[in-house]
PDB file of C-alpha atoms in Angstrom:
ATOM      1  CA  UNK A   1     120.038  47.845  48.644  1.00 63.00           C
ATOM      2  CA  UNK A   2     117.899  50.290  46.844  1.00 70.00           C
ATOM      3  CA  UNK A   3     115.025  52.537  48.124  1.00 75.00           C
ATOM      4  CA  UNK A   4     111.407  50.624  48.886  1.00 70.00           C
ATOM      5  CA  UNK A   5     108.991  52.042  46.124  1.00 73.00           C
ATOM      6  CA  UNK A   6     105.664  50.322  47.412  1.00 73.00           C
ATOM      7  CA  UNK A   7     102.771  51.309  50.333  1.00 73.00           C
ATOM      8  CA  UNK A   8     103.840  50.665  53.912  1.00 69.00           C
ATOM      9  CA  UNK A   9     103.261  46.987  55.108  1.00 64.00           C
ATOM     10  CA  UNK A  10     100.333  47.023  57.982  1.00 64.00           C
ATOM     11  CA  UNK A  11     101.555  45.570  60.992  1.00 58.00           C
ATOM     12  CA  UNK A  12      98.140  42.927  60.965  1.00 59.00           C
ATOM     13  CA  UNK A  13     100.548  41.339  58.148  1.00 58.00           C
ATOM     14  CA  UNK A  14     103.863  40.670  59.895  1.00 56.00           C
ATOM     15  CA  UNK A  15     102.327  38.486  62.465  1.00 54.00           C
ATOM     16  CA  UNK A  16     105.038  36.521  64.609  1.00 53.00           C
ATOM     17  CA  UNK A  17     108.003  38.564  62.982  1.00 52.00           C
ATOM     18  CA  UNK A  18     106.688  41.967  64.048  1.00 52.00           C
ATOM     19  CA  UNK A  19     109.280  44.088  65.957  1.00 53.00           C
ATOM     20  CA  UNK A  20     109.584  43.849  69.466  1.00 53.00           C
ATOM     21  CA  UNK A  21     112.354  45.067  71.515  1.00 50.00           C
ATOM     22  CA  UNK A  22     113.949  41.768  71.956  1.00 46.00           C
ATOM     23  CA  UNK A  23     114.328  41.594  68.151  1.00 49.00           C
ATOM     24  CA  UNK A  24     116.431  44.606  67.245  1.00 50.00           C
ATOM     25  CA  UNK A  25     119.491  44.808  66.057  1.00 48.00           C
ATOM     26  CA  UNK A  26     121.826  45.548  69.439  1.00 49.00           C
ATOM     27  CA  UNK A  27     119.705  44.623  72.301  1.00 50.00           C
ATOM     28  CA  UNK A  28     120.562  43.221  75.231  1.00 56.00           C
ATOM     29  CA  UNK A  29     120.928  39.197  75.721  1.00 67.00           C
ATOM     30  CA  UNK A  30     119.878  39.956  79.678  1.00 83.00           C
ATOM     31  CA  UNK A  31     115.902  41.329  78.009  1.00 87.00           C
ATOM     32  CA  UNK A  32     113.491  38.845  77.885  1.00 87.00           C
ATOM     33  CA  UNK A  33     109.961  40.479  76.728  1.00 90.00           C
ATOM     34  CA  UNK A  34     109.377  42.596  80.146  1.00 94.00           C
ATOM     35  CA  UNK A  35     112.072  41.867  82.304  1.00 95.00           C
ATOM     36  CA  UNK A  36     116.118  42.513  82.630  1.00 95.00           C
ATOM     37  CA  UNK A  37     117.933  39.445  83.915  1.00 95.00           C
ATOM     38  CA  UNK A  38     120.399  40.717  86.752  1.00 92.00           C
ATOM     39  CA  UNK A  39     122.376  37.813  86.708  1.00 87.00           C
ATOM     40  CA  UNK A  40     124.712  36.678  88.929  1.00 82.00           C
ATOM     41  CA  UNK A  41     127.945  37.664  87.668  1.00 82.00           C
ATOM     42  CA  UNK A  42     126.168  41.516  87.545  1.00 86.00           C
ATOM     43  CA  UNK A  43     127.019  41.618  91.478  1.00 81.00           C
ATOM     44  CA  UNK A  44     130.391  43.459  92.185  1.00 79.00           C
ATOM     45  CA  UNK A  45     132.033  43.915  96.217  1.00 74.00           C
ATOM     46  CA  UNK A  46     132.279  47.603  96.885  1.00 67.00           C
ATOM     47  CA  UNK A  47     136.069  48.600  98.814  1.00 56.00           C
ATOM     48  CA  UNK A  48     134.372  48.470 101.974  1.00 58.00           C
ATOM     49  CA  UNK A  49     135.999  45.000 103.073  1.00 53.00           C
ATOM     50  CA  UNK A  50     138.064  42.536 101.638  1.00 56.00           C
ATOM     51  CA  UNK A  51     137.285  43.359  97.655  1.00 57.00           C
ATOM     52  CA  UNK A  52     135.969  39.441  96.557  1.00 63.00           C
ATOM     53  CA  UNK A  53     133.053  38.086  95.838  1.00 61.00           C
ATOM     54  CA  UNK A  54     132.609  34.354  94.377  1.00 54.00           C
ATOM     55  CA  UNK A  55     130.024  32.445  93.157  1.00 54.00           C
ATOM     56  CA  UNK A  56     129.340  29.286  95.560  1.00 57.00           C
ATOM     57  CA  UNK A  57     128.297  26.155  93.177  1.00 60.00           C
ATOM     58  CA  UNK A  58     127.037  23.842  96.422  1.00 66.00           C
ATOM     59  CA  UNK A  59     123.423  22.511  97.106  1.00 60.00           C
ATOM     60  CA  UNK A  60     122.868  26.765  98.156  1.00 65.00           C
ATOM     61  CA  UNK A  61     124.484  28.330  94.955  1.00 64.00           C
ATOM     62  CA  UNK A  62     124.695  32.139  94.360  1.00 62.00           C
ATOM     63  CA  UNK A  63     127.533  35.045  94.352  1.00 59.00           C
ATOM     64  CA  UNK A  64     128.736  35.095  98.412  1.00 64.00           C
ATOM     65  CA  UNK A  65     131.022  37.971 100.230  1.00 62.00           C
ATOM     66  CA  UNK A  66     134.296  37.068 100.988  1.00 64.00           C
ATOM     67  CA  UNK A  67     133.773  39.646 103.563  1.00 59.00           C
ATOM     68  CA  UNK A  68     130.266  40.738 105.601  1.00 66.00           C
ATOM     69  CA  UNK A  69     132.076  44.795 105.923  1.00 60.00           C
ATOM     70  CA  UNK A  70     131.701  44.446 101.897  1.00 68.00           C
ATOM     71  CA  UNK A  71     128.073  45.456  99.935  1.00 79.00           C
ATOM     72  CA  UNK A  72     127.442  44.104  96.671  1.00 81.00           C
ATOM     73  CA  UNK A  73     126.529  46.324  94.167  1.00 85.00           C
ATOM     74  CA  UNK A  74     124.500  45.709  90.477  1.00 91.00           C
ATOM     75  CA  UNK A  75     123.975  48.599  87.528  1.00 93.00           C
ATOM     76  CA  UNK A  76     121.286  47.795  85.487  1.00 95.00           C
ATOM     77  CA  UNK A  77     120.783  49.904  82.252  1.00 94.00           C
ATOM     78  CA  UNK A  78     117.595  51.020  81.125  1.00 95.00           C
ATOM     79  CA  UNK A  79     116.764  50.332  77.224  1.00 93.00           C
ATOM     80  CA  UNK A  80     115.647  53.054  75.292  1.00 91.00           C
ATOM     81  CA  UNK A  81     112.171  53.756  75.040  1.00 93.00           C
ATOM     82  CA  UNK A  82     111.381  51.890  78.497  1.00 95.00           C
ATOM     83  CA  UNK A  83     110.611  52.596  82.049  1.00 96.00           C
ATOM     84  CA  UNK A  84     111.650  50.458  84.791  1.00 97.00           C
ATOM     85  CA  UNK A  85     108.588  50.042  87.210  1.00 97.00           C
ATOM     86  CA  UNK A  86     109.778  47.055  89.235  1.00 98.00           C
ATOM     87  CA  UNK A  87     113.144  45.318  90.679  1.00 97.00           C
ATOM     88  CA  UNK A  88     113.537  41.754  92.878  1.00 97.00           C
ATOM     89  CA  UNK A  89     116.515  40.175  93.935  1.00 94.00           C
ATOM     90  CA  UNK A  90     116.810  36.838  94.947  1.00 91.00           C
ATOM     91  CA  UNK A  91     118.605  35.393  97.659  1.00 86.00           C
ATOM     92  CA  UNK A  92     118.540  32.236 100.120  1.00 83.00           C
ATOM     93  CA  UNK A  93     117.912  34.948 103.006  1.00 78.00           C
ATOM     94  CA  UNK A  94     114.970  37.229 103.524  1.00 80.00           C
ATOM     95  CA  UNK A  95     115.796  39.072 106.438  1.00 75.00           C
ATOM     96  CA  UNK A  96     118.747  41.308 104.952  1.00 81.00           C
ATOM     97  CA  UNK A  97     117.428  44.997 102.640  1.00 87.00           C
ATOM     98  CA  UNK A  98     118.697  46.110  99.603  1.00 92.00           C
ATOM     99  CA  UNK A  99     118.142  49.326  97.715  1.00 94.00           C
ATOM    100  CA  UNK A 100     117.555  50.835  94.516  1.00 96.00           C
ATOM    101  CA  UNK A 101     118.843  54.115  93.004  1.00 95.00           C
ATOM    102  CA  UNK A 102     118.396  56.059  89.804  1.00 96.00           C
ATOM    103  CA  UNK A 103     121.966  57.426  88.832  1.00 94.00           C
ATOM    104  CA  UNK A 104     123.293  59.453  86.243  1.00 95.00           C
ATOM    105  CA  UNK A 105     126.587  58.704  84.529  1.00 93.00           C
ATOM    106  CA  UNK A 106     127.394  62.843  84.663  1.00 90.00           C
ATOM    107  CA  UNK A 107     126.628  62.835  88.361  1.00 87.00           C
ATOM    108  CA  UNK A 108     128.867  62.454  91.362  1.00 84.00           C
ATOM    109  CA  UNK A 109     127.099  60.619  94.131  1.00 77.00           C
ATOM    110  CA  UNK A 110     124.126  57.959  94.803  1.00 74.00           C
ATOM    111  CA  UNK A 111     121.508  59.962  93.001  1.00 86.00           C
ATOM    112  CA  UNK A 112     117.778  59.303  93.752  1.00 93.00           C
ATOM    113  CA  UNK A 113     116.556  56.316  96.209  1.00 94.00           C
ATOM    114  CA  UNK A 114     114.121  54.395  94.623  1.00 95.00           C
ATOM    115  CA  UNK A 115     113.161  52.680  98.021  1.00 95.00           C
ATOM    116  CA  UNK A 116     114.444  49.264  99.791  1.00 95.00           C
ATOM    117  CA  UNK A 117     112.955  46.220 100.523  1.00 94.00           C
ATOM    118  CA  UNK A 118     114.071  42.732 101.981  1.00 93.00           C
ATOM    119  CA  UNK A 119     115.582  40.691  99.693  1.00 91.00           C
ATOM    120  CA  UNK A 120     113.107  37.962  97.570  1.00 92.00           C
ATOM    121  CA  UNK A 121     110.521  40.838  98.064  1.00 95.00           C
ATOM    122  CA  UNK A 122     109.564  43.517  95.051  1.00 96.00           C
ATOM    123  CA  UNK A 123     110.495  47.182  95.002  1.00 96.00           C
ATOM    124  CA  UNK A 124     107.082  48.308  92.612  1.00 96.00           C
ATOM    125  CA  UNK A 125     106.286  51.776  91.562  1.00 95.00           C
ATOM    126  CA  UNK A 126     109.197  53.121  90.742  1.00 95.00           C
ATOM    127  CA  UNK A 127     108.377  54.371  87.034  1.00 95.00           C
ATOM    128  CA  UNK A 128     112.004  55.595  85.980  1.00 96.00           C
ATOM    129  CA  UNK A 129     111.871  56.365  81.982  1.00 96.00           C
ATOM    130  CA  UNK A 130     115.528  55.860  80.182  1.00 95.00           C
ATOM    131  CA  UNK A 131     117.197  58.290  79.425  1.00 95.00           C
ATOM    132  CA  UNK A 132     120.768  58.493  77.674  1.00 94.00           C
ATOM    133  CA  UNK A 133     122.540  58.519  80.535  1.00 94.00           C
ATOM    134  CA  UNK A 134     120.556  56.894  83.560  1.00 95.00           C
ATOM    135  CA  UNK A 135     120.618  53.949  85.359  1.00 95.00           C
ATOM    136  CA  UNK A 136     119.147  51.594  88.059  1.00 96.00           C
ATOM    137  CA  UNK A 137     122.233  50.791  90.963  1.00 95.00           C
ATOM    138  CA  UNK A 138     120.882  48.278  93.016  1.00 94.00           C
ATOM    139  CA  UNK A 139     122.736  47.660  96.733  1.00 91.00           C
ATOM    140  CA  UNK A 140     122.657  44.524  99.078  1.00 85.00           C
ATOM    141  CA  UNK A 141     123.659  45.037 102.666  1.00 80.00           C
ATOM    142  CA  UNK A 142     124.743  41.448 103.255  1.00 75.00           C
ATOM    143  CA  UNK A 143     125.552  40.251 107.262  1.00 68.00           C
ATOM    144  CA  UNK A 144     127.008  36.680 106.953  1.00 66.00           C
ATOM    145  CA  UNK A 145     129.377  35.369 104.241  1.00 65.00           C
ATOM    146  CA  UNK A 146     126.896  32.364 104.068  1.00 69.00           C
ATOM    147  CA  UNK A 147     123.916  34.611 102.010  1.00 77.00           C
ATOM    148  CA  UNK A 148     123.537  33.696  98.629  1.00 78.00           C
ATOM    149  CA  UNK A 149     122.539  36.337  95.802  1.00 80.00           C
ATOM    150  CA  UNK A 150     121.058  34.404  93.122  1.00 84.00           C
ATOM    151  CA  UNK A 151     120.235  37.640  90.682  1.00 88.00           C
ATOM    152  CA  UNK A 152     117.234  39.531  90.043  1.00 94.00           C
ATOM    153  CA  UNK A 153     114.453  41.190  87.712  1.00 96.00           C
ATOM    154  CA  UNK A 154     113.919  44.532  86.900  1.00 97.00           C
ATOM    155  CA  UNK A 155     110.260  44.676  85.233  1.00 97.00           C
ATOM    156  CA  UNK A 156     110.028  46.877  82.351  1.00 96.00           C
ATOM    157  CA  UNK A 157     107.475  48.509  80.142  1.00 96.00           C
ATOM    158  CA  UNK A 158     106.942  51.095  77.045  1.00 95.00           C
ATOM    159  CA  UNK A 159     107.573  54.303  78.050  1.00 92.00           C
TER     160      UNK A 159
END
């Protein structure tokens, strides 16, 4: 307690505790220096199909569809003071698309598309700054209940 009485402490003196985003007090266990961790358990079915999605712990492990009318969807915040500039998803099939959307919790609909790409491939460019109430939604048109989503990365930098 108390108030601190001496001359600012240069950053060339903290060294390997300076502050970093990963540090602070509240972040987010899924940041790890430049990327978000989607992991697997982020995935949710949509009410398109049969509403169930499982994760499939045989030699081709990942969340799977109960049901191929079903998408799976994952919301990915963006920290404070950073700008999303990349997303991958991962997946034991390339040929299926997904797609990425800025959306605002005060907004009815999808929001802005971000662009697509096939699965295991990068969406780059996309340069979304946080806000307080935006996010990433990322969607995965899936075709077979065999597919495999494995999670993702969503590259981040200073704003």
């Amino acid at each position: 307690t108390g108030v601190w009485q001496g001359t600012a402490i240069a950053t060339a003196y903290i060294a390997d505790d300076a502050v970093t985003f990963p540090k602070m007090v509240g972040s987010s266990p899924n940041v790890y220096g430049s990327t978000i961790k989607i992991l697997p358990s982020d995935f949710i079915a949509n009410d398109e199909g049969s509403i169930g999605v499982a994760f499939d712990d045989d030699a081709n492990t990942g969340m799977v569809l109960e049901d191929t009318a079903s998408e799976m969807w994952a919301f990915v915040a963006i920290p404070e003071g950073m700008t999303a500039t990349a997303v991958n998803i991962y997946s034991n099939n390339t040929a299926r698309d997904y797609f990425v959307y800025e959306m605002d919790i005060n907004v009815n609909g999808l929001g802005s598309s971000l662009g697509d790409a096939k699965l295991n491939t990068a969406i780059t460019g996309l340069d979304v700054d946080s806000t307080a109430t935006n996010f990433l939604a990322i969607k995965l048109d899936l075709s077979a209940t065999n597919q495999r989503i494995r999670g993702g990365l969503v590259t981040i930098a200073p704003q």
